Each structure stands twice: as C-alpha cells, then as structure tokens.
Amino acid sequence: PRLINQSVDVLRKGGVLVYPTDSGYALGCMLGEKNAMERICQIRHLDSNHNFTIVCRDLSEISTYAYVDKAAFRLMKNNTPGNYTFILKATKEVPRRLMSEKRKTIGLRVPSNEIALALLEALNEPLMSTTLMLPGNDFAESDPEEIQDHLGKRIDLIIHGGFLGQKPTT
C-alpha cells in the first residue's frame, strides 16, 4: 500500500510512472497532464498523434469516457479484466488530444494485473497509458531492472511487479 500511495502522489503532481500490466510494463500519467504526456512521447519516440489508452478500473468507468452500446458491453463484459484494448467512440469527457482525430475514438482497457488495479483504485480515476516499448523493440518491456537501466531519471517512479511474460495486448 505504501508504494501505491507514493505512486498516486507522483501522478497527482504531474509525474510519469512505469507500472505492471497483464501484457508487460506501461507508462502512465494523469489524463489532463499535457507535460507528462509529452515526456512519455519523448521516452517512446512517439509523435504527438500517438493514440494513448485510457486504463479504467471497471466497465462503469469506461462508460464515462466512451459510448457503449449493448453489443460492445456484452463483448467487454466477457473479456475484462484482461489484455484487450477496446476502441470506442469517445465522449466529451476525453481530452481532444487523446482521441483519434478522424474517428473521434479512444482505446480503453481494464487490466487484470493486481498492482495496476490497486493503483487505479487508490487513484480513484483512470490513467492515460501506453505500452512501454523502448525504441527498436517490438514487445512491451518485461524486466523492471532493464527498464531502470534504460530510463533511470527520465521517469519519476517504477512500480516493480517482477519479471512479466510478454503477452501483447489485442
């Protein structure tokens, strides 16, 4: 709990953290934090049009940020929590810079990783997130020691969840 509370403090102060998910490690920040988002883009060598994912605690939180019809709800109910990202039409709650510009959509997911869920619960709101893939790699980073070696001071905190197998999100 202490590390989770420390992580919440870092996020609320505009920080960037690395946290474990069911598909490897991810970079996360608060939804409204433009500077943190820019830092994440620099770390990953992404352009400003990159589509981030909103990571939510549960399906009810997803409905705040996306329009969910009955068919989508059933599909999500059967596949969450887990390593699926759902692309849905965004509501007005989503900052414009997070949406796919042409389609006005957003990627959303509910992780099954216990640490990620504990973080979201303590934060009491979703995270803006992207998979942590270092330039030149095709898979999410899975070794927190390697992440520390590569990123060090460029991030504010790493939540160490041990070595994670590489299961890409779908």
mmCIF file of C-alpha atoms in Angstrom:
data_model
loop_
_atom_site.group_PDB
_atom_site.id
_atom_site.type_symbol
_atom_site.label_atom_id
_atom_site.label_comp_id
_atom_site.label_asym_id
_atom_site.label_seq_id
_atom_site.Cartn_x
_atom_site.Cartn_y
_atom_site.Cartn_z
ATOM 1 C CA PRO A 1 0.000 0.000 0.000
ATOM 2 C CA ARG A 2 2.844 2.441 0.736
ATOM 3 C CA LEU A 3 4.238 2.187 -2.809
ATOM 4 C CA ILE A 4 0.739 2.521 -4.282
ATOM 5 C CA ASN A 5 0.131 5.687 -2.210
ATOM 6 C CA GLN A 6 3.540 7.043 -3.244
ATOM 7 C CA SER A 7 2.610 6.322 -6.878
ATOM 8 C CA VAL A 8 -0.663 8.222 -6.517
ATOM 9 C CA ASP A 9 1.271 11.218 -5.120
ATOM 10 C CA VAL A 10 3.688 11.121 -8.080
ATOM 11 C CA LEU A 11 0.798 11.002 -10.560
ATOM 12 C CA ARG A 12 -1.168 13.794 -8.865
ATOM 13 C CA LYS A 13 1.948 16.006 -9.034
ATOM 14 C CA GLY A 14 2.110 15.530 -12.813
ATOM 15 C CA GLY A 15 4.592 12.662 -12.807
ATOM 16 C CA VAL A 16 5.211 9.758 -15.153
ATOM 17 C CA LEU A 17 5.426 6.256 -13.783
ATOM 18 C CA VAL A 18 6.096 2.759 -15.026
ATOM 19 C CA TYR A 19 3.654 0.142 -13.786
ATOM 20 C CA PRO A 20 2.968 -3.539 -14.493
ATOM 21 C CA THR A 21 0.020 -4.685 -16.608
ATOM 22 C CA ASP A 22 -1.099 -8.066 -17.855
ATOM 23 C CA SER A 23 0.849 -7.520 -21.100
ATOM 24 C CA GLY A 24 4.139 -6.110 -19.771
ATOM 25 C CA TYR A 25 5.075 -2.743 -18.304
ATOM 26 C CA ALA A 26 3.364 0.506 -19.290
ATOM 27 C CA LEU A 27 3.988 4.221 -18.913
ATOM 28 C CA GLY A 28 1.196 6.109 -17.180
ATOM 29 C CA CYS A 29 0.149 9.611 -16.168
ATOM 30 C CA MET A 30 -2.998 11.523 -15.255
ATOM 31 C CA LEU A 31 -5.471 12.254 -18.074
ATOM 32 C CA GLY A 32 -5.074 16.027 -18.020
ATOM 33 C CA GLU A 33 -1.285 16.169 -17.729
ATOM 34 C CA LYS A 34 -0.020 17.516 -21.048
ATOM 35 C CA ASN A 35 3.616 17.804 -19.860
ATOM 36 C CA ALA A 36 3.644 14.206 -18.621
ATOM 37 C CA MET A 37 2.142 13.090 -21.920
ATOM 38 C CA GLU A 38 4.909 14.914 -23.814
ATOM 39 C CA ARG A 39 7.530 13.228 -21.617
ATOM 40 C CA ILE A 40 6.023 9.823 -22.440
ATOM 41 C CA CYS A 41 6.161 10.665 -26.161
ATOM 42 C CA GLN A 42 9.851 11.616 -25.802
ATOM 43 C CA ILE A 43 10.675 8.403 -23.913
ATOM 44 C CA ARG A 44 8.951 6.246 -26.547
ATOM 45 C CA HIS A 45 9.988 8.436 -29.528
ATOM 46 C CA LEU A 46 6.318 8.914 -30.447
ATOM 47 C CA ASP A 47 4.796 11.760 -32.405
ATOM 48 C CA SER A 48 2.057 13.909 -30.934
ATOM 49 C CA ASN A 49 -0.611 11.966 -32.872
ATOM 50 C CA HIS A 50 0.027 8.744 -30.939
ATOM 51 C CA ASN A 51 -3.177 7.149 -29.664
ATOM 52 C CA PHE A 52 -2.948 6.651 -25.910
ATOM 53 C CA THR A 53 -5.159 4.232 -23.992
ATOM 54 C CA ILE A 54 -7.330 5.126 -21.024
ATOM 55 C CA VAL A 55 -6.897 2.426 -18.390
ATOM 56 C CA CYS A 56 -10.001 2.056 -16.213
ATOM 57 C CA ARG A 57 -10.920 0.150 -13.056
ATOM 58 C CA ASP A 58 -14.108 -1.352 -14.436
ATOM 59 C CA LEU A 59 -16.795 -1.210 -17.111
ATOM 60 C CA SER A 60 -18.768 1.547 -15.399
ATOM 61 C CA GLU A 61 -15.717 3.807 -15.550
ATOM 62 C CA ILE A 62 -15.318 3.020 -19.266
ATOM 63 C CA SER A 63 -18.849 4.332 -19.899
ATOM 64 C CA THR A 64 -17.757 7.772 -18.662
ATOM 65 C CA TYR A 65 -15.210 8.024 -21.481
ATOM 66 C CA ALA A 66 -16.865 6.082 -24.325
ATOM 67 C CA TYR A 67 -20.274 5.401 -25.774
ATOM 68 C CA VAL A 68 -21.011 1.737 -25.083
ATOM 69 C CA ASP A 69 -23.901 0.011 -26.854
ATOM 70 C CA LYS A 70 -25.338 -3.351 -25.753
ATOM 71 C CA ALA A 71 -23.202 -5.425 -28.137
ATOM 72 C CA ALA A 72 -19.992 -3.665 -27.049
ATOM 73 C CA PHE A 73 -20.971 -4.002 -23.391
ATOM 74 C CA ARG A 74 -21.500 -7.769 -23.746
ATOM 75 C CA LEU A 75 -18.174 -8.159 -25.545
ATOM 76 C CA MET A 76 -16.344 -6.142 -22.885
ATOM 77 C CA LYS A 77 -18.107 -7.891 -20.015
ATOM 78 C CA ASN A 78 -16.890 -11.251 -21.358
ATOM 79 C CA ASN A 79 -13.313 -10.050 -21.933
ATOM 80 C CA THR A 80 -12.494 -7.797 -18.981
ATOM 81 C CA PRO A 81 -10.437 -7.567 -16.994
ATOM 82 C CA GLY A 82 -7.652 -8.620 -19.332
ATOM 83 C CA ASN A 83 -5.200 -7.595 -22.009
ATOM 84 C CA TYR A 84 -7.770 -6.328 -24.516
ATOM 85 C CA THR A 85 -7.972 -2.716 -25.652
ATOM 86 C CA PHE A 86 -11.391 -1.675 -26.938
ATOM 87 C CA ILE A 87 -11.648 1.133 -29.496
ATOM 88 C CA LEU A 88 -14.898 3.042 -28.955
ATOM 89 C CA LYS A 89 -16.419 6.420 -29.827
ATOM 90 C CA ALA A 90 -15.192 8.911 -27.231
ATOM 91 C CA THR A 91 -17.440 11.049 -25.026
ATOM 92 C CA LYS A 92 -16.797 14.724 -24.285
ATOM 93 C CA GLU A 93 -15.003 13.658 -21.070
ATOM 94 C CA VAL A 94 -11.983 12.616 -23.146
ATOM 95 C CA PRO A 95 -9.457 15.401 -23.763
ATOM 96 C CA ARG A 96 -9.397 16.112 -27.514
ATOM 97 C CA ARG A 97 -5.667 15.404 -27.841
ATOM 98 C CA LEU A 98 -6.262 11.813 -26.675
ATOM 99 C CA MET A 99 -8.816 10.985 -29.360
ATOM 100 C CA SER A 100 -8.142 9.565 -32.783
ATOM 101 C CA GLU A 101 -8.550 12.784 -34.763
ATOM 102 C CA LYS A 102 -10.509 11.418 -37.725
ATOM 103 C CA ARG A 103 -12.818 8.994 -35.975
ATOM 104 C CA LYS A 104 -13.137 10.611 -32.508
ATOM 105 C CA THR A 105 -12.399 7.253 -30.888
ATOM 106 C CA ILE A 106 -10.394 6.224 -27.841
ATOM 107 C CA GLY A 107 -8.773 2.989 -26.719
ATOM 108 C CA LEU A 108 -9.884 1.737 -23.307
ATOM 109 C CA ARG A 109 -8.985 -1.268 -21.215
ATOM 110 C CA VAL A 110 -9.472 -2.805 -17.782
ATOM 111 C CA PRO A 111 -6.295 -4.602 -16.655
ATOM 112 C CA SER A 112 -6.271 -7.851 -14.715
ATOM 113 C CA ASN A 113 -2.896 -7.158 -13.081
ATOM 114 C CA GLU A 114 -3.486 -6.769 -9.321
ATOM 115 C CA ILE A 115 -0.925 -3.978 -8.930
ATOM 116 C CA ALA A 116 -2.450 -1.964 -11.793
ATOM 117 C CA LEU A 117 -5.932 -2.425 -10.326
ATOM 118 C CA ALA A 118 -4.742 -1.392 -6.839
ATOM 119 C CA LEU A 119 -3.173 1.739 -8.348
ATOM 120 C CA LEU A 120 -6.381 2.635 -10.216
ATOM 121 C CA GLU A 121 -8.450 2.018 -7.078
ATOM 122 C CA ALA A 122 -6.210 4.264 -4.937
ATOM 123 C CA LEU A 123 -6.118 6.936 -7.653
ATOM 124 C CA ASN A 124 -9.918 6.814 -7.945
ATOM 125 C CA GLU A 125 -9.751 7.738 -11.631
ATOM 126 C CA PRO A 126 -8.307 6.260 -14.822
ATOM 127 C CA LEU A 127 -4.776 6.569 -16.145
ATOM 128 C CA MET A 128 -3.616 7.703 -19.520
ATOM 129 C CA SER A 129 -1.277 4.975 -20.632
ATOM 130 C CA THR A 130 0.830 3.448 -23.366
ATOM 131 C CA THR A 131 2.770 0.218 -23.530
ATOM 132 C CA LEU A 132 6.419 0.655 -22.558
ATOM 133 C CA MET A 133 8.333 -0.342 -25.669
ATOM 134 C CA LEU A 134 11.782 1.116 -25.967
ATOM 135 C CA PRO A 135 12.860 2.288 -29.432
ATOM 136 C CA GLY A 136 13.898 -0.685 -31.560
ATOM 137 C CA ASN A 137 11.860 -3.219 -29.572
ATOM 138 C CA ASP A 138 8.668 -4.864 -30.817
ATOM 139 C CA PHE A 139 7.360 -6.043 -27.441
ATOM 140 C CA ALA A 140 6.434 -4.472 -24.131
ATOM 141 C CA GLU A 141 9.290 -4.273 -21.672
ATOM 142 C CA SER A 142 9.012 -7.035 -19.087
ATOM 143 C CA ASP A 143 12.117 -6.624 -16.895
ATOM 144 C CA PRO A 144 11.958 -3.799 -14.315
ATOM 145 C CA GLU A 145 15.743 -3.868 -13.799
ATOM 146 C CA GLU A 146 16.297 -3.304 -17.523
ATOM 147 C CA ILE A 147 13.704 -0.522 -17.507
ATOM 148 C CA GLN A 148 15.547 1.171 -14.621
ATOM 149 C CA ASP A 149 18.854 0.871 -16.503
ATOM 150 C CA HIS A 150 17.407 2.363 -19.709
ATOM 151 C CA LEU A 151 15.129 5.063 -18.327
ATOM 152 C CA GLY A 152 16.545 5.911 -14.899
ATOM 153 C CA LYS A 153 15.878 9.593 -14.229
ATOM 154 C CA ARG A 154 13.548 10.078 -17.233
ATOM 155 C CA ILE A 155 10.672 8.630 -15.208
ATOM 156 C CA ASP A 156 9.538 9.527 -11.705
ATOM 157 C CA LEU A 157 8.798 6.053 -10.332
ATOM 158 C CA ILE A 158 8.745 2.376 -11.260
ATOM 159 C CA ILE A 159 6.263 0.066 -9.568
ATOM 160 C CA HIS A 160 8.232 -3.162 -9.535
ATOM 161 C CA GLY A 161 5.947 -6.076 -10.375
ATOM 162 C CA GLY A 162 8.682 -8.599 -11.095
ATOM 163 C CA PHE A 163 9.563 -10.031 -14.488
ATOM 164 C CA LEU A 164 6.435 -10.164 -16.659
ATOM 165 C CA GLY A 165 5.939 -12.569 -19.541
ATOM 166 C CA GLN A 166 5.341 -10.925 -22.883
ATOM 167 C CA LYS A 167 1.664 -11.210 -23.826
ATOM 168 C CA PRO A 168 0.806 -8.452 -26.300
ATOM 169 C CA THR A 169 -2.467 -6.589 -25.922
ATOM 170 C CA THR A 170 -5.061 -7.300 -28.607
#
